[in-house]
mmCIF file of C-alpha atoms in Angstrom:
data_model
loop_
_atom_site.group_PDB
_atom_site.id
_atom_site.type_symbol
_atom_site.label_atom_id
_atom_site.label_comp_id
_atom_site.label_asym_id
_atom_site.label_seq_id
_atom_site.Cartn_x
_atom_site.Cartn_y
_atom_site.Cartn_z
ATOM 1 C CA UNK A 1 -10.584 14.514 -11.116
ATOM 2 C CA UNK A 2 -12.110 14.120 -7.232
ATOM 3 C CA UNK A 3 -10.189 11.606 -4.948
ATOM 4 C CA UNK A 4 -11.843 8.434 -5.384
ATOM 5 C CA UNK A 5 -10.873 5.658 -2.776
ATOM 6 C CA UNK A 6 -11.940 2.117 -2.593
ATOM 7 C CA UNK A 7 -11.259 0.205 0.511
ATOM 8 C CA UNK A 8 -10.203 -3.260 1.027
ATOM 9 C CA UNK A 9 -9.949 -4.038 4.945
ATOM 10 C CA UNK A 10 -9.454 -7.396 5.677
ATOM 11 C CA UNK A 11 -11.818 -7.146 9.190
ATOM 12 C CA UNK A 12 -13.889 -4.318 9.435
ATOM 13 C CA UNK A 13 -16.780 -2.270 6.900
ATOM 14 C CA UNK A 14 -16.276 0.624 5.216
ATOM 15 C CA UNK A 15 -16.370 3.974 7.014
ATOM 16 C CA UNK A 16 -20.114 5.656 6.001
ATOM 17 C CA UNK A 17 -19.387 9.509 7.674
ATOM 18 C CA UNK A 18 -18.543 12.709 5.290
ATOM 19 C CA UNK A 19 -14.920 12.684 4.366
ATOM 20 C CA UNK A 20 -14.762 9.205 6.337
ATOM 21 C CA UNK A 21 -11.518 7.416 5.998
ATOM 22 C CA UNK A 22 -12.840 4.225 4.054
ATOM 23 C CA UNK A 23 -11.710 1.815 6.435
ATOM 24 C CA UNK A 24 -12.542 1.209 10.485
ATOM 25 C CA UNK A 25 -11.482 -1.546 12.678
ATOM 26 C CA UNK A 26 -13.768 -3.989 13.675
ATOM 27 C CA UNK A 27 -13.535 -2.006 17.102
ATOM 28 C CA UNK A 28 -15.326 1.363 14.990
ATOM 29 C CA UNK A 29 -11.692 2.907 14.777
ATOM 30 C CA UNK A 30 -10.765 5.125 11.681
ATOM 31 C CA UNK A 31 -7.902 3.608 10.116
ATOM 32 C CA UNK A 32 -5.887 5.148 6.666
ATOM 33 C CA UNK A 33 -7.115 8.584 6.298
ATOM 34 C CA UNK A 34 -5.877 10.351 3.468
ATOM 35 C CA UNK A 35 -8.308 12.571 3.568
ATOM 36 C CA UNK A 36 -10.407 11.794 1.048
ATOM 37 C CA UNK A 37 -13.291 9.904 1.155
ATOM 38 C CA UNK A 38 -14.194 6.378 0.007
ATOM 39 C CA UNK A 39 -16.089 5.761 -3.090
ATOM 40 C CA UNK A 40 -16.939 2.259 -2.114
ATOM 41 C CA UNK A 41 -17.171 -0.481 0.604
ATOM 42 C CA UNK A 42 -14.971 -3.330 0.802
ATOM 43 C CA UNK A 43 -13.555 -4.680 -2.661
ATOM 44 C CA UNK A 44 -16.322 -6.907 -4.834
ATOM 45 C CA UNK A 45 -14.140 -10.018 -4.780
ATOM 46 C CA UNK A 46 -13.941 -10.082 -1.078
ATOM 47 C CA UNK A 47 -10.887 -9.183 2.058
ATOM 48 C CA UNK A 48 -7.448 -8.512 0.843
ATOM 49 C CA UNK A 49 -5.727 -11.602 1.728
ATOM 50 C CA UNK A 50 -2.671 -11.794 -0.545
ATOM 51 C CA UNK A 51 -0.426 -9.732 -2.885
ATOM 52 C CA UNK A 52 -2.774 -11.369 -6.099
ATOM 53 C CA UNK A 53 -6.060 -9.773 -4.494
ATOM 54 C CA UNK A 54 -4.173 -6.172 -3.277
ATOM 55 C CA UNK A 55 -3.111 -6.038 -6.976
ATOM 56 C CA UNK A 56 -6.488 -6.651 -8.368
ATOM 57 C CA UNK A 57 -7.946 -4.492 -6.254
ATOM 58 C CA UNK A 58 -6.228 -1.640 -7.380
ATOM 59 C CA UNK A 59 -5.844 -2.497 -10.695
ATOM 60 C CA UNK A 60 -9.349 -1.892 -10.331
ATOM 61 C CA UNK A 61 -9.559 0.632 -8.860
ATOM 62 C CA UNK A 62 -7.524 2.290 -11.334
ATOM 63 C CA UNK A 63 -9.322 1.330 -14.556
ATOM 64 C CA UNK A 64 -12.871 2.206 -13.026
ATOM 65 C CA UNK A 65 -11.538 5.785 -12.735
ATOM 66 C CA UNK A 66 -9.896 5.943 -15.978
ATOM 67 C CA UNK A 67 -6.226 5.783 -15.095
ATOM 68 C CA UNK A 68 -4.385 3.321 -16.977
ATOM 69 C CA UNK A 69 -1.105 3.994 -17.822
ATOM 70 C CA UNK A 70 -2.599 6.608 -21.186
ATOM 71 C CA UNK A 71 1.397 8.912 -21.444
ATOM 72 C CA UNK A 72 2.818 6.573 -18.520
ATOM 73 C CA UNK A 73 2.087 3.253 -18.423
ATOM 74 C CA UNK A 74 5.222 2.436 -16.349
ATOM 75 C CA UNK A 75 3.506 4.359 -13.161
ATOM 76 C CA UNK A 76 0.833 1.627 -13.004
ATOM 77 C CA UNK A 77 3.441 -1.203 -12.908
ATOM 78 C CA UNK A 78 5.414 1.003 -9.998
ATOM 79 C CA UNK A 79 2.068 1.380 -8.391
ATOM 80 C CA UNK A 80 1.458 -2.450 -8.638
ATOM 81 C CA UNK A 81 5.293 -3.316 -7.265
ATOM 82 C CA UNK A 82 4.799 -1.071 -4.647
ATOM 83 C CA UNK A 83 1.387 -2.873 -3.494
ATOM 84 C CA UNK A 84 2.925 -5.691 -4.266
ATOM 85 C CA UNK A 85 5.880 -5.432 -1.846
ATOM 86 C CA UNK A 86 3.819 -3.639 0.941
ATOM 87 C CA UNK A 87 1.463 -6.793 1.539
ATOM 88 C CA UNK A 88 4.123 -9.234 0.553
ATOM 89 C CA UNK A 89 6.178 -8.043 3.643
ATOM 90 C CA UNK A 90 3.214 -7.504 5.804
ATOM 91 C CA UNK A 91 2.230 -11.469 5.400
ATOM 92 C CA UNK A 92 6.248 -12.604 5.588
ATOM 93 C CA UNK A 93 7.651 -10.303 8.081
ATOM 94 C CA UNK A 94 4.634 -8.507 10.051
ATOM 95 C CA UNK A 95 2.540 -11.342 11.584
ATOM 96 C CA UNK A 96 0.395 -11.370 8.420
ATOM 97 C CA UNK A 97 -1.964 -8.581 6.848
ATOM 98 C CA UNK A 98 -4.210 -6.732 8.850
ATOM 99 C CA UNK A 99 -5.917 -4.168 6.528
ATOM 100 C CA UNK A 100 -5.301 -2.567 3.276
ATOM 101 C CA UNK A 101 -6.427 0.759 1.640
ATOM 102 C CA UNK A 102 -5.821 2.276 -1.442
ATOM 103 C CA UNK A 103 -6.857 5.548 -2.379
ATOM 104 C CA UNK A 104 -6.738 7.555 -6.010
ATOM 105 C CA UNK A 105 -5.943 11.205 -5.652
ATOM 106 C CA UNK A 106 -5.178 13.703 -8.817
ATOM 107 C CA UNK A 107 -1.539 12.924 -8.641
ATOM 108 C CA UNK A 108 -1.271 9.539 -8.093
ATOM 109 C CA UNK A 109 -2.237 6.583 -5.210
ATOM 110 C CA UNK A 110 -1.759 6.681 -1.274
ATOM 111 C CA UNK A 111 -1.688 2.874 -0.180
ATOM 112 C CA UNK A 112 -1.834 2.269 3.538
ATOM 113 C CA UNK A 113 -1.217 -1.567 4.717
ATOM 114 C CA UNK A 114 -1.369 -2.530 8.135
ATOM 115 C CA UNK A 115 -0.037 -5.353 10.213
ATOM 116 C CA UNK A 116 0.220 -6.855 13.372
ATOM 117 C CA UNK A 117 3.685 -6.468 14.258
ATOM 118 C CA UNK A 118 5.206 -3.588 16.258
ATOM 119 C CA UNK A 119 8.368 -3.779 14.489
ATOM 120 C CA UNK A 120 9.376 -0.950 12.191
ATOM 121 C CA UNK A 121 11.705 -2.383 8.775
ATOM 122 C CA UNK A 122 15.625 -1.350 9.344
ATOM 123 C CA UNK A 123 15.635 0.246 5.709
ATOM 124 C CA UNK A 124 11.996 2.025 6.179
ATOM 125 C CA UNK A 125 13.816 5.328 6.193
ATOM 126 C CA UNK A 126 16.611 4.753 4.049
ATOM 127 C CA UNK A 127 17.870 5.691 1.028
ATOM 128 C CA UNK A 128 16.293 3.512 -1.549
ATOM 129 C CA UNK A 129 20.012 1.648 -2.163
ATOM 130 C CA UNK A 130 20.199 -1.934 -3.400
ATOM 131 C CA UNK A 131 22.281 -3.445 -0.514
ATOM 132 C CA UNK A 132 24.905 -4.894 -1.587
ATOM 133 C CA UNK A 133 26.016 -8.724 -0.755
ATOM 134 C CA UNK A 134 28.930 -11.037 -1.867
ATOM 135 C CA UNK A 135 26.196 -13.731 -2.277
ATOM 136 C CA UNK A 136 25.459 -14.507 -5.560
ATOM 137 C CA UNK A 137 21.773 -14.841 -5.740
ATOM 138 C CA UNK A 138 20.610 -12.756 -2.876
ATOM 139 C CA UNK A 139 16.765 -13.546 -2.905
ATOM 140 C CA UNK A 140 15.646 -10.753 -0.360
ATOM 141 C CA UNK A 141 16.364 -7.052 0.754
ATOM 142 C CA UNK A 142 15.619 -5.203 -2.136
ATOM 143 C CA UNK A 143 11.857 -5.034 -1.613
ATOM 144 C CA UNK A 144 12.148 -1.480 0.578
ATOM 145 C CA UNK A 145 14.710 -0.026 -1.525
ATOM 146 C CA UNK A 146 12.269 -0.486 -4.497
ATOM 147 C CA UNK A 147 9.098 1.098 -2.157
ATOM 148 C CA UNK A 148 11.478 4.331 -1.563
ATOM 149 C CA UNK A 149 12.367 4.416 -4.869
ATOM 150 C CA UNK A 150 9.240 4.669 -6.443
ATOM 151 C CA UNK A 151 7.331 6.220 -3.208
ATOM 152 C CA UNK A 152 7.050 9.843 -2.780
ATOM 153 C CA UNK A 153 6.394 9.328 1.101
ATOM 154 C CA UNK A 154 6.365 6.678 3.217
ATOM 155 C CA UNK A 155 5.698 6.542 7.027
ATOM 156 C CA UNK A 156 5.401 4.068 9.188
ATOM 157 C CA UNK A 157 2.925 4.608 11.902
ATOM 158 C CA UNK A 158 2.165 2.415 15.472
ATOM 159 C CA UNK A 159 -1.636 1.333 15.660
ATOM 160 C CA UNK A 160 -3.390 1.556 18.969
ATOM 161 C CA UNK A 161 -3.889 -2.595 20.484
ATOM 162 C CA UNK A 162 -0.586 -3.215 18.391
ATOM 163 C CA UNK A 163 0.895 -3.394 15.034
ATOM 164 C CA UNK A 164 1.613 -0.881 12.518
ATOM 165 C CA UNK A 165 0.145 0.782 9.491
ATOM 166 C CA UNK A 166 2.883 1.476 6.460
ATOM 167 C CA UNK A 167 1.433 4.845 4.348
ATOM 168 C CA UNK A 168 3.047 5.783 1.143
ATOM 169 C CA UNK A 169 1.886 7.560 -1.885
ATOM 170 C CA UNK A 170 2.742 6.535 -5.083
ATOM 171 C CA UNK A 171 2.714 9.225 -8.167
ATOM 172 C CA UNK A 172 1.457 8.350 -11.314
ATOM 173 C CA UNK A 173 2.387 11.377 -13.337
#
């Protein structure tokens, strides 16, 4: 199966060139290339504005192109967490969501989600450990620890006016 991408930016249109990127700024700036081309323009429903609509979206994304689950339905709930988690943190810690783009490859999903703060997560690198608390009912940390978990890559990349773009790629074999 081709890459199929379907891009979700939350300010800018799709990219139209040859093996463009799917998304551009509102500026005309390439952002999340994976090298692949977009299928399709911004999302149906409208901008990516929460962790609901990033879910949908590539929920979607994945049932238009036949990948539901079939042998592994777990690797479209790890897909969902990861998406999940990426534009959860984006809107809590990063100064809110500033683009999202999913793309299907043969293999699996690269997700790029971009926000506007310069500030690269302590545990972006890490190991993928729970961290481990005396508290009782610890209600955060373990959102990046699941992400490198489940990711095969993740990088974490500066964006030119400010803010960063997170990349990973999620399998779904």
């Amino acid at each position: 199966m081709p890459a199929a991408g379907r891009s979700a930016e939350t300010g800018g249109p799709a990219d139209p060139r040859p093996g463009g990127t799917g998304t551009q700024s509102q500026e005309g700036a390439p952002r999340g290339d994976f090298g692949a081309p977009s299928v399709r323009p911004a999302a149906a429903g409208g901008a990516i504005t929460s962790a609901a609509t990033a879910r949908d979206h590539v929920r979607t994304l994945l049932s238009e192109h036949g990948r539901t689950g079939g042998e592994n339905p777990d690797a479209v709930i790890d897909v969902l967490l990861v998406v999940s988690e990426l534009v959860t943190n984006a809107i809590r810690h990063g100064g809110g969501l500033a683009g999202f783009d999913a793309t299907l490859t043969d293999g699996g999903v690269r997700l790029a989600v971009r926000d506007n703060s310069d500030v690269v997560p302590v545990q972006a690198y890490g190991t993928g450990e729970i961290p481990r608390t005396d508290r009782a009912h610890r209600t955060n940390g373990y959102g990046w620890p699941l992400i490198i978990r489940i990711s095969d890559a993740v990088t974490v990349e500066p964006c030119p006016g400010g803010g960063k773009t997170i990349r990973v790629f999620v399998p779904l074999t």
